[in-house]
PDB file of C-alpha atoms in Angstrom:
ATOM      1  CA  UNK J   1       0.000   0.000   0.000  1.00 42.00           C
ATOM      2  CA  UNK J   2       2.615   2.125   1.098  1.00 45.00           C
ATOM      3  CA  UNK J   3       4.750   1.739  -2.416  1.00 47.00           C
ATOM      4  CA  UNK J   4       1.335   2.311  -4.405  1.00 51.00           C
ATOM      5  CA  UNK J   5       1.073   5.235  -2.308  1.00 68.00           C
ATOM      6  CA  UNK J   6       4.696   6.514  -3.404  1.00 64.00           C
ATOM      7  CA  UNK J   7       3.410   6.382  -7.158  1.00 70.00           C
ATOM      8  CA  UNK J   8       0.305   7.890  -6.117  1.00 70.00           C
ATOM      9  CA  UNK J   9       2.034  11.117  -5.516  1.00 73.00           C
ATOM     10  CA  UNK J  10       4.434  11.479  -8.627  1.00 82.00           C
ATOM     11  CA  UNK J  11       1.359  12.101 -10.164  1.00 84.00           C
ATOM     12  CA  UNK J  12       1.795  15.971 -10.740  1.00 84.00           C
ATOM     13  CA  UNK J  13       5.321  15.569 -11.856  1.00 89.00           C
ATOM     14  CA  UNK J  14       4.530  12.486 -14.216  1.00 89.00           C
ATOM     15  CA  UNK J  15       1.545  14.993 -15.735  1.00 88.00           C
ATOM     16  CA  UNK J  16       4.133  18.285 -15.587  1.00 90.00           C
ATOM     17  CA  UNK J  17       6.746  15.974 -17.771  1.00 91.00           C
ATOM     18  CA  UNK J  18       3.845  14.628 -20.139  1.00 91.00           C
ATOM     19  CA  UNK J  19       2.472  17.905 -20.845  1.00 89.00           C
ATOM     20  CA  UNK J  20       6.017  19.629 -21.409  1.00 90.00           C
ATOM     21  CA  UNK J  21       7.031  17.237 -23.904  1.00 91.00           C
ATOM     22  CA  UNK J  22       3.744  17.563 -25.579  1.00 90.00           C
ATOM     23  CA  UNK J  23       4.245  21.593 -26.282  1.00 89.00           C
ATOM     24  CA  UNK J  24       8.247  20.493 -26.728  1.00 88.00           C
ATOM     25  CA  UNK J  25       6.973  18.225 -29.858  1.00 87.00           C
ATOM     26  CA  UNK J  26       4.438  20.781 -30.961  1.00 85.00           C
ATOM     27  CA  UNK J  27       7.569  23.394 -30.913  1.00 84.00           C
ATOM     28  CA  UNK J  28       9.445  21.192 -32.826  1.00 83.00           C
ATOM     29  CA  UNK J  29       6.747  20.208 -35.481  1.00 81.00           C
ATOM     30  CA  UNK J  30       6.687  23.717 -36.672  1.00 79.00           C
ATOM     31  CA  UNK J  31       9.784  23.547 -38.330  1.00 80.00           C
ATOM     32  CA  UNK J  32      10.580  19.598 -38.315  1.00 80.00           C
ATOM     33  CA  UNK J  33      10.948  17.685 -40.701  1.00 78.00           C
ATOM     34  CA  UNK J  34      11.845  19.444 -43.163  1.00 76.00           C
ATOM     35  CA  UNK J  35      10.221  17.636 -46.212  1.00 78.00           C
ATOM     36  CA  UNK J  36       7.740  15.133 -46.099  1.00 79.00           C
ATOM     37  CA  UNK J  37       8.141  11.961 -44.459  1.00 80.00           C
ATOM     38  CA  UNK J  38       5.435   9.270 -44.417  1.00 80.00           C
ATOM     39  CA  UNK J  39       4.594   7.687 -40.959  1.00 76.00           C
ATOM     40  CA  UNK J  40       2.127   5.291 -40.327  1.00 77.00           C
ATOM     41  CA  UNK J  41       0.566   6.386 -43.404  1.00 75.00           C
ATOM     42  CA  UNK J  42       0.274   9.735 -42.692  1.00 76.00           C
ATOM     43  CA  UNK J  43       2.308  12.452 -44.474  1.00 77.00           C
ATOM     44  CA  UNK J  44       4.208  14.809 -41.658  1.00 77.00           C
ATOM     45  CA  UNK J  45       6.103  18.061 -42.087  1.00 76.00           C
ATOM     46  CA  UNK J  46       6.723  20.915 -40.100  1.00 78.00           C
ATOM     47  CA  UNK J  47       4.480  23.920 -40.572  1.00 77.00           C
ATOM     48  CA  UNK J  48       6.599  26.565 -41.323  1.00 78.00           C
ATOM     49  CA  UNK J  49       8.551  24.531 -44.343  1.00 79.00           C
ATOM     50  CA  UNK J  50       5.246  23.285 -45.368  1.00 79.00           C
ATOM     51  CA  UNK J  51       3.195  26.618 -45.541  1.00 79.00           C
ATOM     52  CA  UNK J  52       6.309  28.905 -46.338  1.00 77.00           C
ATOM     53  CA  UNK J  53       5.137  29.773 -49.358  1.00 79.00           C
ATOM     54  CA  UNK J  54       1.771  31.310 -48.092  1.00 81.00           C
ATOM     55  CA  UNK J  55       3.364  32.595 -44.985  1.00 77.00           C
ATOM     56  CA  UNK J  56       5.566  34.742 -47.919  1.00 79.00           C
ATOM     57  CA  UNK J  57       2.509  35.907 -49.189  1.00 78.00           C
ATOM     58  CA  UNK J  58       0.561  36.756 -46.197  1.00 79.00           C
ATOM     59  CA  UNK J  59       3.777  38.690 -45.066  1.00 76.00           C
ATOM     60  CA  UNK J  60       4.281  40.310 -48.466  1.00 75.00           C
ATOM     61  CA  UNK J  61       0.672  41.260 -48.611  1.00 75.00           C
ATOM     62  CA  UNK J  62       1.033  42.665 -45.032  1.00 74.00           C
ATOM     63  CA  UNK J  63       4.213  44.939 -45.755  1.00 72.00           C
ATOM     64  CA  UNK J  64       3.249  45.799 -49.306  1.00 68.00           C
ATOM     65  CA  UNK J  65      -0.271  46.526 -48.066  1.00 67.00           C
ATOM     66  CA  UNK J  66      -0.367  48.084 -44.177  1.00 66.00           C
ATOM     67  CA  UNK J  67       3.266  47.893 -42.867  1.00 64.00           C
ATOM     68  CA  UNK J  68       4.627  49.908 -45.409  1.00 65.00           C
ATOM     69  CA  UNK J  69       2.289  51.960 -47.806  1.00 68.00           C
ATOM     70  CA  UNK J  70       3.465  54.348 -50.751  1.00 69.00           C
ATOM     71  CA  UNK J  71       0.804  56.822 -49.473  1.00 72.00           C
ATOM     72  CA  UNK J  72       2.706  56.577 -46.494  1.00 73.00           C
ATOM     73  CA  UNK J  73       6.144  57.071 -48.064  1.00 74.00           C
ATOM     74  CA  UNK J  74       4.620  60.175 -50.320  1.00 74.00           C
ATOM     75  CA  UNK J  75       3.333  61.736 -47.262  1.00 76.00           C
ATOM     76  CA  UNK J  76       6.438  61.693 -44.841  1.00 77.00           C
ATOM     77  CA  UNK J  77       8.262  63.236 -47.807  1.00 76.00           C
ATOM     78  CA  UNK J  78       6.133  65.873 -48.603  1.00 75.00           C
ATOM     79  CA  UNK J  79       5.635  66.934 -45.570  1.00 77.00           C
ATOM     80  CA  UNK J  80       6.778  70.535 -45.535  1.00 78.00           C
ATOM     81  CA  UNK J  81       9.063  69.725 -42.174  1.00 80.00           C
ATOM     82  CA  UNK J  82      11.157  66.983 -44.064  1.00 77.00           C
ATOM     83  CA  UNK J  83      10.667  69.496 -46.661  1.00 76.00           C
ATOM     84  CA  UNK J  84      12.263  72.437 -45.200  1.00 79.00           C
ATOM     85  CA  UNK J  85      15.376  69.666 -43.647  1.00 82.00           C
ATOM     86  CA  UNK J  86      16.324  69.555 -47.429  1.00 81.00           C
ATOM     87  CA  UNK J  87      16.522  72.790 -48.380  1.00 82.00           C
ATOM     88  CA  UNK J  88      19.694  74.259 -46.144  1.00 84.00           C
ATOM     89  CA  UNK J  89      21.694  71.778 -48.634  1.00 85.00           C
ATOM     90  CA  UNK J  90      19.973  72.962 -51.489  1.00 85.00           C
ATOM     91  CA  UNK J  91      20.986  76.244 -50.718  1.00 85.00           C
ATOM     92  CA  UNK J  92      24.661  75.562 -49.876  1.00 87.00           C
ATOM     93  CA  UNK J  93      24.871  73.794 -53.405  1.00 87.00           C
ATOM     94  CA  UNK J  94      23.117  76.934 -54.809  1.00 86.00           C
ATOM     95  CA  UNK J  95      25.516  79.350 -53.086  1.00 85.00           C
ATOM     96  CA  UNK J  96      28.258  77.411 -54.378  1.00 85.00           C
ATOM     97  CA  UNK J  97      26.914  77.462 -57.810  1.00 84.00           C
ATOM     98  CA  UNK J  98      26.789  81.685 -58.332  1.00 81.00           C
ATOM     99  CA  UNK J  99      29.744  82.139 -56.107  1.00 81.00           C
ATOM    100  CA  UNK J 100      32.255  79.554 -57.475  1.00 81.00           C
ATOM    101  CA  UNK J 101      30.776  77.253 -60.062  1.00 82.00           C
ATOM    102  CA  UNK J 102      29.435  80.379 -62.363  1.00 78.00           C
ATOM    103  CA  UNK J 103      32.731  82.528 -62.208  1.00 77.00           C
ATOM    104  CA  UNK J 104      34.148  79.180 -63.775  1.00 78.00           C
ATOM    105  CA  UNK J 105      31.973  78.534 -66.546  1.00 79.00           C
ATOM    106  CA  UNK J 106      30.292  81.807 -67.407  1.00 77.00           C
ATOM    107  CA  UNK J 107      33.191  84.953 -66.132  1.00 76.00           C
ATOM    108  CA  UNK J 108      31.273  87.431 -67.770  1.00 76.00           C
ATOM    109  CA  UNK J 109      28.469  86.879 -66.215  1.00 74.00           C
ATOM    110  CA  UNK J 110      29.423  86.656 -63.002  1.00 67.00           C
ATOM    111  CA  UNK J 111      31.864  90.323 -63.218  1.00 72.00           C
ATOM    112  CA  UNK J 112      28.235  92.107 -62.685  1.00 73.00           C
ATOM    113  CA  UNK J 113      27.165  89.848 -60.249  1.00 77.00           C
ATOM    114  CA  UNK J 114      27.769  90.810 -56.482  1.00 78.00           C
ATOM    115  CA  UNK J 115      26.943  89.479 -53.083  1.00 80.00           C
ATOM    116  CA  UNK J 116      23.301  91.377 -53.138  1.00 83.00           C
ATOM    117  CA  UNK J 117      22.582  90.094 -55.963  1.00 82.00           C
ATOM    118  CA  UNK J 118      23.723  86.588 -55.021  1.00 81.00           C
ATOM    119  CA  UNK J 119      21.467  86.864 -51.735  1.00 84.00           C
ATOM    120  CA  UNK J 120      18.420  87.650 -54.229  1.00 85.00           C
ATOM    121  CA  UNK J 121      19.106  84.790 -56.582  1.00 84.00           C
ATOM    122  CA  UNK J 122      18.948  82.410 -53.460  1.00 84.00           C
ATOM    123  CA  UNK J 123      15.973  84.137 -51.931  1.00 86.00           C
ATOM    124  CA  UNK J 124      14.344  83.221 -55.840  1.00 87.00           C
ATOM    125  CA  UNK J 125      15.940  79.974 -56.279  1.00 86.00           C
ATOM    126  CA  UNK J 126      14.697  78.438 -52.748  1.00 84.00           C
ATOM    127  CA  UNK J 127      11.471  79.595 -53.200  1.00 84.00           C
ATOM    128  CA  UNK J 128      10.742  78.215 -55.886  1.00 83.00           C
ATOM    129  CA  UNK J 129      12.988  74.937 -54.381  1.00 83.00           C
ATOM    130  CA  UNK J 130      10.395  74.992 -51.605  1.00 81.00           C
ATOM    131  CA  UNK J 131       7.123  74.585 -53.925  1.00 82.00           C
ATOM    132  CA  UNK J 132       9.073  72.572 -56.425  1.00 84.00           C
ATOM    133  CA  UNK J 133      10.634  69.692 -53.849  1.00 82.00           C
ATOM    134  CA  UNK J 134       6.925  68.273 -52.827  1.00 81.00           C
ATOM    135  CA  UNK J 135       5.731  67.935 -56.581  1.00 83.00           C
ATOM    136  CA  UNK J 136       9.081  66.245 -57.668  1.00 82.00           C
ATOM    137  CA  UNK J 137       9.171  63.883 -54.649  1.00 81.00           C
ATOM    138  CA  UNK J 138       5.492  63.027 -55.237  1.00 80.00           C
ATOM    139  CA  UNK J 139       6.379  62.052 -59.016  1.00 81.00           C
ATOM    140  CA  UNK J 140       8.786  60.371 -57.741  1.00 80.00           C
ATOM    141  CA  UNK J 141       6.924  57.960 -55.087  1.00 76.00           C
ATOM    142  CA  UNK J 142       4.405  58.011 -58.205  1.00 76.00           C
ATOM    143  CA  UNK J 143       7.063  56.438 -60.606  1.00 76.00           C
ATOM    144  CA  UNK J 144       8.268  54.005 -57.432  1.00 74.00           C
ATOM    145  CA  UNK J 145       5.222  52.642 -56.836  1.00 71.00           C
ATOM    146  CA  UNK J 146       4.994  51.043 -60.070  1.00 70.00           C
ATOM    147  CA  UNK J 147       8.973  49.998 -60.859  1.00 70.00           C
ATOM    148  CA  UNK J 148       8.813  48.689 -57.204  1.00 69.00           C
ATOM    149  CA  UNK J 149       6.815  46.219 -55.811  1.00 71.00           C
ATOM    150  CA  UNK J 150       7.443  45.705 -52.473  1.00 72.00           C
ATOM    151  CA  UNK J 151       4.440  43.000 -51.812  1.00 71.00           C
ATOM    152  CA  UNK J 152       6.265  40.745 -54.164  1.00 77.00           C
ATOM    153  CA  UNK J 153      10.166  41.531 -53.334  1.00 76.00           C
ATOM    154  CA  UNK J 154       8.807  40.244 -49.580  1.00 76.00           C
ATOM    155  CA  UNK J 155       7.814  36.918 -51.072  1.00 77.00           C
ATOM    156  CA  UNK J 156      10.577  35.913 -53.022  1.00 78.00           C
ATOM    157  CA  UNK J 157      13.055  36.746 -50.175  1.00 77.00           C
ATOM    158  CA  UNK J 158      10.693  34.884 -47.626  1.00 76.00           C
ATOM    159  CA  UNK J 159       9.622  32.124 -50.026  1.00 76.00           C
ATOM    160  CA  UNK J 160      13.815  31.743 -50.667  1.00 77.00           C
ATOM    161  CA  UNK J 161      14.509  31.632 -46.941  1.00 74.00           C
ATOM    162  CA  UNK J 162      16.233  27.617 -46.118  1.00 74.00           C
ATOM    163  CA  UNK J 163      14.512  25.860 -43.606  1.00 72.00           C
ATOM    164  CA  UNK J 164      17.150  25.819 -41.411  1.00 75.00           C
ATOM    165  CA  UNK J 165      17.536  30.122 -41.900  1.00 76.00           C
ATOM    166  CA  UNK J 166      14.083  30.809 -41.058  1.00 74.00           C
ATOM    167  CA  UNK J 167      13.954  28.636 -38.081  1.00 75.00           C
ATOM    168  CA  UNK J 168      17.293  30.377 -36.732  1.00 78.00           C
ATOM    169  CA  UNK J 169      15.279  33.654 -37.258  1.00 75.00           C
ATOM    170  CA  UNK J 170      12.122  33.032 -35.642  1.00 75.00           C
ATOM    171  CA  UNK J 171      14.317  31.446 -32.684  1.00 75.00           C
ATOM    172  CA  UNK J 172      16.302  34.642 -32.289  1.00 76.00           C
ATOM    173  CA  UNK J 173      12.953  36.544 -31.761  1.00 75.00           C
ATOM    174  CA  UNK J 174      10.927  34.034 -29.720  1.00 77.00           C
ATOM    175  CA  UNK J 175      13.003  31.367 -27.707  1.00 79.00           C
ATOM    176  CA  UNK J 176      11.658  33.266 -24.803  1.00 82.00           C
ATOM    177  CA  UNK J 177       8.624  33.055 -25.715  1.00 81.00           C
ATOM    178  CA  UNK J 178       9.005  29.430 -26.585  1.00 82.00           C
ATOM    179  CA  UNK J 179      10.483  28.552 -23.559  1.00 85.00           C
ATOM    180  CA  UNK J 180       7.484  30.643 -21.266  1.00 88.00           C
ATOM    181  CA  UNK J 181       5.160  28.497 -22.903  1.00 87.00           C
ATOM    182  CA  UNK J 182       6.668  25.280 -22.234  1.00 87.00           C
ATOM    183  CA  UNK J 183       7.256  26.305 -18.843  1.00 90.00           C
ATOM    184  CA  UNK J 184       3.829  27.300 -18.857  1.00 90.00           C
ATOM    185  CA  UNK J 185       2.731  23.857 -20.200  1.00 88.00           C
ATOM    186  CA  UNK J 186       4.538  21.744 -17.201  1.00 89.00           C
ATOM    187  CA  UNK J 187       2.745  23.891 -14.553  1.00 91.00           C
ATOM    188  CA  UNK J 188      -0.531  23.529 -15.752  1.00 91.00           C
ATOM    189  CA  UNK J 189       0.576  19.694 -16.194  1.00 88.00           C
ATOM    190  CA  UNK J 190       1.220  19.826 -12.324  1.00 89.00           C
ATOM    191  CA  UNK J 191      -1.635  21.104 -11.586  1.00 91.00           C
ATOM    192  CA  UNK J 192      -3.965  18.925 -12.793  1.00 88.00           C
ATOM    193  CA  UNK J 193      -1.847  16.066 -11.821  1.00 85.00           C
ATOM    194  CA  UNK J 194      -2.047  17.562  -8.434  1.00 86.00           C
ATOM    195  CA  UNK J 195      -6.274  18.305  -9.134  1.00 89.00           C
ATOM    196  CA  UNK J 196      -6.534  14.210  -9.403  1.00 83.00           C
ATOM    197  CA  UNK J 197      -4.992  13.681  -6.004  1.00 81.00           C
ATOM    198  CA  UNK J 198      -7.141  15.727  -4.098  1.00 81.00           C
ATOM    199  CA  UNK J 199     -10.375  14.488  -5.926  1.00 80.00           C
ATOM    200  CA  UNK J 200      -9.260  11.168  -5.537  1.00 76.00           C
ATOM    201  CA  UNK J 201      -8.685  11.993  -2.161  1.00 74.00           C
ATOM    202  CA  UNK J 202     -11.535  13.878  -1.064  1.00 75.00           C
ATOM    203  CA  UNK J 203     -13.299  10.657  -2.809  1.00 73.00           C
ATOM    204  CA  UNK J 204     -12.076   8.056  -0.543  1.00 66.00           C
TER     205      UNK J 204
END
């Protein structure tokens, strides 16, 4: 009685062990095997190397779609802040221009041309930068948006990933998380192993 009794308790620990190797072989199914292997009939492969292709899509769909929009893109550029970040370098290219660049191509030109006037051409030339920039970067985004599409550069680079790449990846990000939830698995295990002593004892 006394050595059924002993067995009696490992209960929680037997059901803590039984339900971590349970999540541990769920874990692993998502990315073993790698191709498909017949067993018992049945046709077995991890998810990920299975579905790897879709998951490409879905995640190129995501980017090209919500994570990274060309209206987006457009908008951040335009925006007369980012705007207005360009334009000291415009001007320091411009000042460069009628003060050195000018005297070197056209001397004639610039023999009537003074510091005054200089200042004015600048004053002209960036404000006419300043309405200009926004309309070029827009045709630009414009002319991006259809040479680049990002939905489908996402699935080829997913959809190329090795098995054994894209499982080192998604470890990097979520061994914690893997390891929480097989932690998290053994408890619970315990718990109910520990749930069927006490019924069994409050049964007696």
């Amino acid at each position: 009685m006394s050595k059924l009794s002993w067995w009696f308790y490992t209960i929680p620990f037997i059901s803590a062990f039984i339900h971590w190797l349970t999540i541990w072989m769920a874990l692993k199914l998502l990315f073993h095997p790698r191709h498909p292997k017949k067993i018992l009939g049945f046709t077995l492969q991890g998810v990920f190397p299975k579905r790897q292709q879709q998951i490409a899509e879905s995640l190129g769909r995501i980017v090209g779609q919500e994570l990274l929009s060309f209206g987006d893109i457009e908008q951040a550029i335009t925006h007369p802040d980012n705007v207005r970040r360009i334009l000291p370098l415009a001007e320091e290219h411009i000042d460069h221009f009628l003060r050195v660049r000018l005297k070197e191509q056209m001397p004639m030109i610039s023999m009537f041309i003074g510091d005054k006037t200089i200042g004015q051409l600048k004053t002209v030339f960036m404000n006419q930068l300043e309405e200009l920039f926004p309309v070029i970067m827009k045709n630009y985004v414009a002319n991006l948006r259809h040479d680049l599409d990002l939905e489908r550069i996402v699935v080829e680079k997913i959809a190329s990933f090795s098995a054994d790449r894209l499982e080192t990846m998604l470890n990097e990000f979520l061994t914690k998380e893997f390891r929480f939830v097989e932690i998290i698995g053994a408890a619970l295990g315990f718990l109910i192993g520990a749930l069927q002593i006490l019924l069994t004892l409050l049964m007696r």
